[in-house]
Amino acid sequence: MSYVVLARKWRPMAFEDLVGQDHVARTLENAIKSGRVAHAFLFTGVRGVGKTTSARILAKALNCMGKPGTVEPGKDPGPTVTPCLECAACKEIAAGTDVDVREIDGASYNGVDEVRRLQEQLPYRPARDRFKIFIVDEVHMLSQSAWNAFLKTLEEPPPHVKFIFATTEVHKVPVTILSRVQRFDFKLIPTQLIAARLRHVLDSENVKADDTAIGILAREAAGSMRDAMSLLDQVIAWGGETLSGQDVARVLGVASRQVLHDVASGLVVGEAERCLHVLADLSGQGFDMVHVARDLLELLRDLVVAKVCASPGELLDLADEEKRDVTALAERTDADDLLRLHQGFSQGFDDVVRSGQPRAALEMLLVRLCRRPPLMPVDDLVGRLSSLERRLAGGGGSRAAAAEPPRTAPRSGPERSGGRPREQRPAPRPPPKEDRRDEPPAVAPLRVVPPPDPAPAPAPPPPSADEALLSQWVALLNHLAEARPELAAILEHAAPLSLSADEIVVGYPPDSVFSKQASEKETLEALKRAARTVLGKEPHVVIELDSERARAFDTVAAREVRAREQRVRKAMHAAKNHPSVLGAVEILGARIKDVKLANE
């Protein structure tokens, strides 16, 4: 007798044998019990999760004739949720030889002619079974014409006909078909359930295996029970009746969990050399570096979950021993550092996958993460600033308080994890004093504030008109601004040459961009009305354009600019010498770049 692979030998035969698809089994069982079995089903999900197996179990449940010798002759026991597996119908459906239960490959029979031939068989009653059942696998391969031919038949089939469709690509099935069937989505099988099933099969096959070996097989199956059985067949052929984790990892070409933990531990404590040695060993054994990086990324995710969740439960789909190792490693560092590790590795993972030298890319990624700088929490930094401000406000405090070394945030690394101490880098030497004229002065331990720098002398103002003339011109513009602020803004750039109740003469230098707007009739009329109110008489207004003598007179706009510059200089001088600012500059290692006035 030829050998039957484990995936076929241990295929579930009843609903209770399905692993990880309890929602499907329960729904179908309740439908059979209540007599509400639909005429068409669609089973969808990834490969190896039990779609075709569930279709065969449903066919056996609908056509089971009862265990021989337990049913009276001529009496129909009806559908059952627990097929006997001993009657002719159950045996032939399991073997695929039942004439009333046809399994069709959608990839081979995908044309409209095949659908027509199938429809010609539908009116005829089953030869022996209770229902005529058509199981169409890979149904998404049917052509559009075949689907259109199926529409009417699928909506109103004869009462003795049932359709069961299975597909891995449900998005290719037309919506008109989806609306005529009951859809069941098969989930990926959790790793722990796969491991339990593998343990049951190994015990039945009299094969010994440790938990590490089973864990690797379950993890590499990636949610597919059929893949797990195929891998198990492969490692049994290599290892015989005894399987170890090291042997399984070597056969499958994947890194064991212990090796991944060694790399992750090196990352946590910042030991780049340790990580490189582990990768060298893996590369020498022929392991795929991309696969190693993918498994390491998953392990870093598990570390974050174990750190932030007091009871992770199903969030960690690991064996009990592996879960304990992950939890112990996560306790050696803080959540922020683990998040930074996962984020940095996930960003560099794509470079490893695309690289022509994946080993070198993975090595450099691990070295970069091991050399990450310590974290400095913002709350701690704010607290240090507040403490410094209180000491400065209270007279400087004691020498010990002023000279207290800064606290550092708790971080994973050699200091906390017991690894080798990280090399201490010397503090950068400050530049010579003569080269730091623009740098803010530091705060000495005894709160000795250096003498303030003398405020820079303002630039001498240009020659201006008589202050009385300029003040009278300002009063006139202020009155104009109440009615026409846009015109007052234009005249602010004009130099008042003479101002009286009879005549007002203002000038614009040759390079002024406001002279054209000021000479417009609307501007002149508005200025006359404002002068009539302020001076008591409407004067004659003269606008001198491109006036050379206007350069020798001050303007309202120029005076405002100089006043603002003076305020900014004073504010900058006060900020540079304020004790709190000096302390903040010292702690942050920053510079004062600009000062914003409160009223601007």
mmCIF file of C-alpha atoms in Angstrom, residues 321-573:
data_model
loop_
_atom_site.group_PDB
_atom_site.id
_atom_site.type_symbol
_atom_site.label_atom_id
_atom_site.label_comp_id
_atom_site.label_asym_id
_atom_site.label_seq_id
_atom_site.Cartn_x
_atom_site.Cartn_y
_atom_site.Cartn_z
ATOM 1 C CA GLU A 321 7.980 28.498 27.492
ATOM 2 C CA GLU A 322 8.482 31.046 24.711
ATOM 3 C CA LYS A 323 6.013 33.402 26.372
ATOM 4 C CA ARG A 324 8.027 33.272 29.613
ATOM 5 C CA ASP A 325 11.252 34.049 27.740
ATOM 6 C CA VAL A 326 9.663 37.010 25.951
ATOM 7 C CA THR A 327 8.249 38.396 29.196
ATOM 8 C CA ALA A 328 11.597 38.056 30.979
ATOM 9 C CA LEU A 329 13.431 39.874 28.170
ATOM 10 C CA ALA A 330 10.817 42.639 28.061
ATOM 11 C CA GLU A 331 11.304 43.270 31.792
ATOM 12 C CA ARG A 332 14.933 44.244 31.193
ATOM 13 C CA THR A 333 14.048 47.517 29.477
ATOM 14 C CA ASP A 334 11.263 50.095 29.233
ATOM 15 C CA ALA A 335 8.370 50.371 26.799
ATOM 16 C CA ASP A 336 9.646 53.521 25.070
ATOM 17 C CA ASP A 337 12.946 51.875 24.183
ATOM 18 C CA LEU A 338 11.194 48.750 22.868
ATOM 19 C CA LEU A 339 8.911 50.907 20.740
ATOM 20 C CA ARG A 340 11.946 52.711 19.358
ATOM 21 C CA LEU A 341 13.612 49.382 18.551
ATOM 22 C CA HIS A 342 10.543 48.058 16.729
ATOM 23 C CA GLN A 343 10.026 51.277 14.797
ATOM 24 C CA GLY A 344 13.661 51.489 13.758
ATOM 25 C CA PHE A 345 13.811 47.832 12.735
ATOM 26 C CA SER A 346 10.550 47.977 10.780
ATOM 27 C CA GLN A 347 11.821 51.004 8.841
ATOM 28 C CA GLY A 348 15.065 49.234 8.002
ATOM 29 C CA PHE A 349 13.386 45.901 7.231
ATOM 30 C CA ASP A 350 12.389 47.043 3.747
ATOM 31 C CA ASP A 351 16.013 47.906 3.007
ATOM 32 C CA VAL A 352 17.042 44.375 4.020
ATOM 33 C CA VAL A 353 14.400 42.834 1.733
ATOM 34 C CA ARG A 354 15.355 44.966 -1.284
ATOM 35 C CA SER A 355 19.103 44.821 -0.747
ATOM 36 C CA GLY A 356 21.327 42.723 -2.976
ATOM 37 C CA GLN A 357 23.404 41.974 0.147
ATOM 38 C CA PRO A 358 20.785 41.205 2.799
ATOM 39 C CA ARG A 359 23.328 40.036 5.372
ATOM 40 C CA ALA A 360 25.283 43.297 5.261
ATOM 41 C CA ALA A 361 22.067 45.347 5.346
ATOM 42 C CA LEU A 362 20.804 43.414 8.375
ATOM 43 C CA GLU A 363 24.152 43.724 10.156
ATOM 44 C CA MET A 364 24.298 47.492 9.678
ATOM 45 C CA LEU A 365 20.689 47.809 10.822
ATOM 46 C CA LEU A 366 21.457 45.937 14.045
ATOM 47 C CA VAL A 367 24.621 47.968 14.684
ATOM 48 C CA ARG A 368 22.734 51.232 14.192
ATOM 49 C CA LEU A 369 20.022 50.177 16.639
ATOM 50 C CA CYS A 370 22.577 48.999 19.213
ATOM 51 C CA ARG A 371 24.230 52.450 19.117
ATOM 52 C CA ARG A 372 21.013 54.359 19.714
ATOM 53 C CA PRO A 373 21.419 57.269 22.187
ATOM 54 C CA PRO A 374 19.633 57.200 25.559
ATOM 55 C CA LEU A 375 16.159 58.639 25.770
ATOM 56 C CA MET A 376 15.497 61.978 27.489
ATOM 57 C CA PRO A 377 11.825 62.212 28.533
ATOM 58 C CA VAL A 378 10.267 65.640 28.083
ATOM 59 C CA ASP A 379 8.672 65.482 31.537
ATOM 60 C CA ASP A 380 12.085 64.979 33.117
ATOM 61 C CA LEU A 381 13.532 67.879 31.144
ATOM 62 C CA VAL A 382 10.688 70.195 32.165
ATOM 63 C CA GLY A 383 11.150 69.143 35.771
ATOM 64 C CA ARG A 384 14.823 70.014 35.638
ATOM 65 C CA LEU A 385 14.015 73.437 34.194
ATOM 66 C CA SER A 386 11.439 74.083 36.920
ATOM 67 C CA SER A 387 13.878 73.012 39.629
ATOM 68 C CA LEU A 388 16.559 75.306 38.229
ATOM 69 C CA GLU A 389 14.153 78.229 38.089
ATOM 70 C CA ARG A 390 13.124 77.688 41.716
ATOM 71 C CA ARG A 391 16.770 77.596 42.826
ATOM 72 C CA LEU A 392 17.556 80.766 40.911
ATOM 73 C CA ALA A 393 14.518 82.558 42.295
ATOM 74 C CA GLY A 394 15.401 81.462 45.843
ATOM 75 C CA GLY A 395 18.929 82.852 45.805
ATOM 76 C CA GLY A 396 20.795 80.067 44.132
ATOM 77 C CA GLY A 397 20.468 77.379 46.804
ATOM 78 C CA SER A 398 23.403 75.414 48.148
ATOM 79 C CA ARG A 399 26.484 74.487 46.212
ATOM 80 C CA ALA A 400 25.427 70.845 46.256
ATOM 81 C CA ALA A 401 22.021 71.637 44.810
ATOM 82 C CA ALA A 402 23.479 73.808 42.091
ATOM 83 C CA ALA A 403 26.114 71.260 41.204
ATOM 84 C CA GLU A 404 23.684 68.305 41.198
ATOM 85 C CA PRO A 405 24.335 66.154 38.130
ATOM 86 C CA PRO A 406 21.412 65.848 35.696
ATOM 87 C CA ARG A 407 19.227 62.790 35.935
ATOM 88 C CA THR A 408 18.946 60.542 32.913
ATOM 89 C CA ALA A 409 15.890 58.659 31.806
ATOM 90 C CA PRO A 410 15.773 54.920 32.555
ATOM 91 C CA ARG A 411 16.810 53.135 29.401
ATOM 92 C CA SER A 412 17.765 49.728 28.282
ATOM 93 C CA GLY A 413 21.487 49.334 27.959
ATOM 94 C CA PRO A 414 24.525 47.956 29.691
ATOM 95 C CA GLU A 415 23.836 50.032 32.815
ATOM 96 C CA ARG A 416 20.432 48.400 33.392
ATOM 97 C CA SER A 417 20.700 45.019 31.754
ATOM 98 C CA GLY A 418 23.944 43.726 33.174
ATOM 99 C CA GLY A 419 25.784 43.838 29.839
ATOM 100 C CA ARG A 420 29.127 45.370 29.173
ATOM 101 C CA PRO A 421 29.335 49.073 30.118
ATOM 102 C CA ARG A 422 29.004 51.464 27.221
ATOM 103 C CA GLU A 423 32.014 53.624 26.521
ATOM 104 C CA GLN A 424 31.585 57.079 28.005
ATOM 105 C CA ARG A 425 32.187 59.803 25.502
ATOM 106 C CA PRO A 426 33.921 62.963 26.811
ATOM 107 C CA ALA A 427 31.860 66.120 26.857
ATOM 108 C CA PRO A 428 32.625 68.442 23.946
ATOM 109 C CA ARG A 429 35.129 71.177 24.873
ATOM 110 C CA PRO A 430 33.635 74.676 24.569
ATOM 111 C CA PRO A 431 35.274 77.060 22.108
ATOM 112 C CA PRO A 432 37.533 79.882 23.367
ATOM 113 C CA LYS A 433 35.775 82.674 25.141
ATOM 114 C CA GLU A 434 36.609 85.226 22.477
ATOM 115 C CA ASP A 435 34.782 83.061 19.870
ATOM 116 C CA ARG A 436 31.568 82.845 21.900
ATOM 117 C CA ARG A 437 30.437 86.438 21.840
ATOM 118 C CA ASP A 438 27.069 85.406 20.382
ATOM 119 C CA GLU A 439 26.621 82.412 22.737
ATOM 120 C CA PRO A 440 24.465 82.845 25.871
ATOM 121 C CA PRO A 441 26.486 82.952 29.134
ATOM 122 C CA ALA A 442 26.358 79.799 31.262
ATOM 123 C CA VAL A 443 25.028 79.560 34.810
ATOM 124 C CA ALA A 444 27.780 78.924 37.351
ATOM 125 C CA PRO A 445 27.115 76.591 40.281
ATOM 126 C CA LEU A 446 26.910 79.515 42.765
ATOM 127 C CA ARG A 447 24.504 81.510 40.575
ATOM 128 C CA VAL A 448 27.135 83.985 39.522
ATOM 129 C CA VAL A 449 25.468 85.754 36.635
ATOM 130 C CA PRO A 450 27.956 87.360 34.258
ATOM 131 C CA PRO A 451 27.639 91.099 33.759
ATOM 132 C CA PRO A 452 25.160 91.988 31.038
ATOM 133 C CA ASP A 453 26.505 92.930 27.654
ATOM 134 C CA PRO A 454 26.078 96.606 26.928
ATOM 135 C CA ALA A 455 23.141 97.254 24.668
ATOM 136 C CA PRO A 456 24.264 98.072 21.168
ATOM 137 C CA ALA A 457 24.047 101.719 20.376
ATOM 138 C CA PRO A 458 21.209 102.535 17.971
ATOM 139 C CA ALA A 459 22.076 103.880 14.585
ATOM 140 C CA PRO A 460 21.881 107.687 14.450
ATOM 141 C CA PRO A 461 18.578 108.827 12.916
ATOM 142 C CA PRO A 462 18.674 110.797 9.678
ATOM 143 C CA PRO A 463 18.081 114.541 9.763
ATOM 144 C CA SER A 464 14.406 115.193 10.446
ATOM 145 C CA ALA A 465 12.031 118.108 10.186
ATOM 146 C CA ASP A 466 11.141 120.199 13.148
ATOM 147 C CA GLU A 467 9.537 118.070 15.880
ATOM 148 C CA ALA A 468 6.567 120.416 15.991
ATOM 149 C CA LEU A 469 6.052 119.983 12.253
ATOM 150 C CA LEU A 470 6.337 116.202 12.491
ATOM 151 C CA SER A 471 3.987 116.058 15.498
ATOM 152 C CA GLN A 472 1.398 118.132 13.660
ATOM 153 C CA TRP A 473 1.736 115.828 10.623
ATOM 154 C CA VAL A 474 1.229 112.771 12.860
ATOM 155 C CA ALA A 475 -1.944 114.302 14.320
ATOM 156 C CA LEU A 476 -3.252 114.948 10.810
ATOM 157 C CA LEU A 477 -2.538 111.352 9.720
ATOM 158 C CA ASN A 478 -4.161 109.932 12.838
ATOM 159 C CA HIS A 479 -7.351 111.795 12.047
ATOM 160 C CA LEU A 480 -7.198 110.590 8.419
ATOM 161 C CA ALA A 481 -6.681 106.985 9.587
ATOM 162 C CA GLU A 482 -10.053 106.984 11.340
ATOM 163 C CA ALA A 483 -11.864 107.385 8.010
ATOM 164 C CA ARG A 484 -9.371 106.083 5.448
ATOM 165 C CA PRO A 485 -6.654 103.958 7.084
ATOM 166 C CA GLU A 486 -5.306 102.739 3.732
ATOM 167 C CA LEU A 487 -4.642 106.318 2.581
ATOM 168 C CA ALA A 488 -3.026 107.219 5.911
ATOM 169 C CA ALA A 489 -0.678 104.261 5.494
ATOM 170 C CA ILE A 490 0.413 105.629 2.097
ATOM 171 C CA LEU A 491 1.046 109.159 3.453
ATOM 172 C CA GLU A 492 3.092 107.778 6.392
ATOM 173 C CA HIS A 493 5.933 107.263 3.900
ATOM 174 C CA ALA A 494 5.865 110.929 2.818
ATOM 175 C CA ALA A 495 8.212 113.533 4.353
ATOM 176 C CA PRO A 496 6.370 116.685 5.570
ATOM 177 C CA LEU A 497 8.251 119.611 3.990
ATOM 178 C CA SER A 498 5.900 122.368 5.207
ATOM 179 C CA LEU A 499 2.539 122.397 6.924
ATOM 180 C CA SER A 500 0.211 125.374 7.556
ATOM 181 C CA ALA A 501 -3.448 126.265 7.316
ATOM 182 C CA ASP A 502 -2.853 127.641 3.815
ATOM 183 C CA GLU A 503 -0.578 125.024 2.280
ATOM 184 C CA ILE A 504 0.664 121.504 2.914
ATOM 185 C CA VAL A 505 3.742 120.337 1.034
ATOM 186 C CA VAL A 506 4.926 116.701 1.307
ATOM 187 C CA GLY A 507 7.519 114.887 -0.753
ATOM 188 C CA TYR A 508 8.511 111.378 -1.775
ATOM 189 C CA PRO A 509 12.086 110.433 -2.625
ATOM 190 C CA PRO A 510 12.788 109.187 -6.165
ATOM 191 C CA ASP A 511 12.838 105.505 -5.174
ATOM 192 C CA SER A 512 9.465 105.527 -3.351
ATOM 193 C CA VAL A 513 6.747 103.136 -4.516
ATOM 194 C CA PHE A 514 3.956 105.131 -2.879
ATOM 195 C CA SER A 515 4.270 108.397 -4.781
ATOM 196 C CA LYS A 516 1.876 107.424 -7.567
ATOM 197 C CA GLN A 517 -0.902 106.440 -5.168
ATOM 198 C CA ALA A 518 -0.391 109.588 -3.077
ATOM 199 C CA SER A 519 -0.813 111.886 -6.096
ATOM 200 C CA GLU A 520 -4.240 110.487 -6.966
ATOM 201 C CA LYS A 521 -7.223 112.834 -6.613
ATOM 202 C CA GLU A 522 -8.915 110.608 -4.017
ATOM 203 C CA THR A 523 -5.885 110.841 -1.718
ATOM 204 C CA LEU A 524 -5.633 114.617 -2.071
ATOM 205 C CA GLU A 525 -9.328 115.184 -1.320
ATOM 206 C CA ALA A 526 -9.181 112.975 1.779
ATOM 207 C CA LEU A 527 -6.129 114.825 3.082
ATOM 208 C CA LYS A 528 -7.859 118.185 2.560
ATOM 209 C CA ARG A 529 -10.912 117.056 4.536
ATOM 210 C CA ALA A 530 -8.749 115.847 7.392
ATOM 211 C CA ALA A 531 -6.780 119.140 7.385
ATOM 212 C CA ARG A 532 -9.994 121.162 7.511
ATOM 213 C CA THR A 533 -10.949 119.385 10.719
ATOM 214 C CA VAL A 534 -7.506 119.519 12.343
ATOM 215 C CA LEU A 535 -6.291 122.940 11.107
ATOM 216 C CA GLY A 536 -9.696 124.710 10.846
ATOM 217 C CA LYS A 537 -9.153 125.544 7.181
ATOM 218 C CA GLU A 538 -8.843 123.594 3.946
ATOM 219 C CA PRO A 539 -5.278 124.185 2.682
ATOM 220 C CA HIS A 540 -3.727 123.740 -0.718
ATOM 221 C CA VAL A 541 -1.967 120.322 -0.950
ATOM 222 C CA VAL A 542 1.207 119.854 -2.968
ATOM 223 C CA ILE A 543 2.763 116.402 -3.528
ATOM 224 C CA GLU A 544 6.379 116.575 -4.694
ATOM 225 C CA LEU A 545 7.254 113.416 -6.596
ATOM 226 C CA ASP A 546 10.866 112.278 -6.946
ATOM 227 C CA SER A 547 11.885 114.969 -4.527
ATOM 228 C CA GLU A 548 15.570 115.008 -3.663
ATOM 229 C CA ARG A 549 15.078 117.253 -0.644
ATOM 230 C CA ALA A 550 12.614 114.691 0.821
ATOM 231 C CA ARG A 551 15.603 112.467 1.569
ATOM 232 C CA ALA A 552 16.736 114.951 4.247
ATOM 233 C CA PHE A 553 13.458 114.770 6.181
ATOM 234 C CA ASP A 554 12.142 112.084 8.476
ATOM 235 C CA THR A 555 8.884 110.181 7.867
ATOM 236 C CA VAL A 556 6.355 108.682 10.253
ATOM 237 C CA ALA A 557 6.998 105.174 8.873
ATOM 238 C CA ALA A 558 10.777 105.483 9.309
ATOM 239 C CA ARG A 559 10.367 106.680 12.886
ATOM 240 C CA GLU A 560 8.116 103.709 13.706
ATOM 241 C CA VAL A 561 10.660 101.274 12.250
ATOM 242 C CA ARG A 562 13.437 102.729 14.404
ATOM 243 C CA ALA A 563 11.269 102.611 17.482
ATOM 244 C CA ARG A 564 10.432 98.955 16.934
ATOM 245 C CA GLU A 565 14.090 98.046 16.357
ATOM 246 C CA GLN A 566 14.961 99.757 19.617
ATOM 247 C CA ARG A 567 12.276 97.765 21.482
ATOM 248 C CA VAL A 568 13.532 94.510 19.973
ATOM 249 C CA ARG A 569 17.119 95.295 21.002
ATOM 250 C CA LYS A 570 16.040 96.008 24.543
ATOM 251 C CA ALA A 571 13.942 92.835 24.708
ATOM 252 C CA MET A 572 16.802 90.743 23.325
ATOM 253 C CA HIS A 573 19.205 92.239 25.843
#
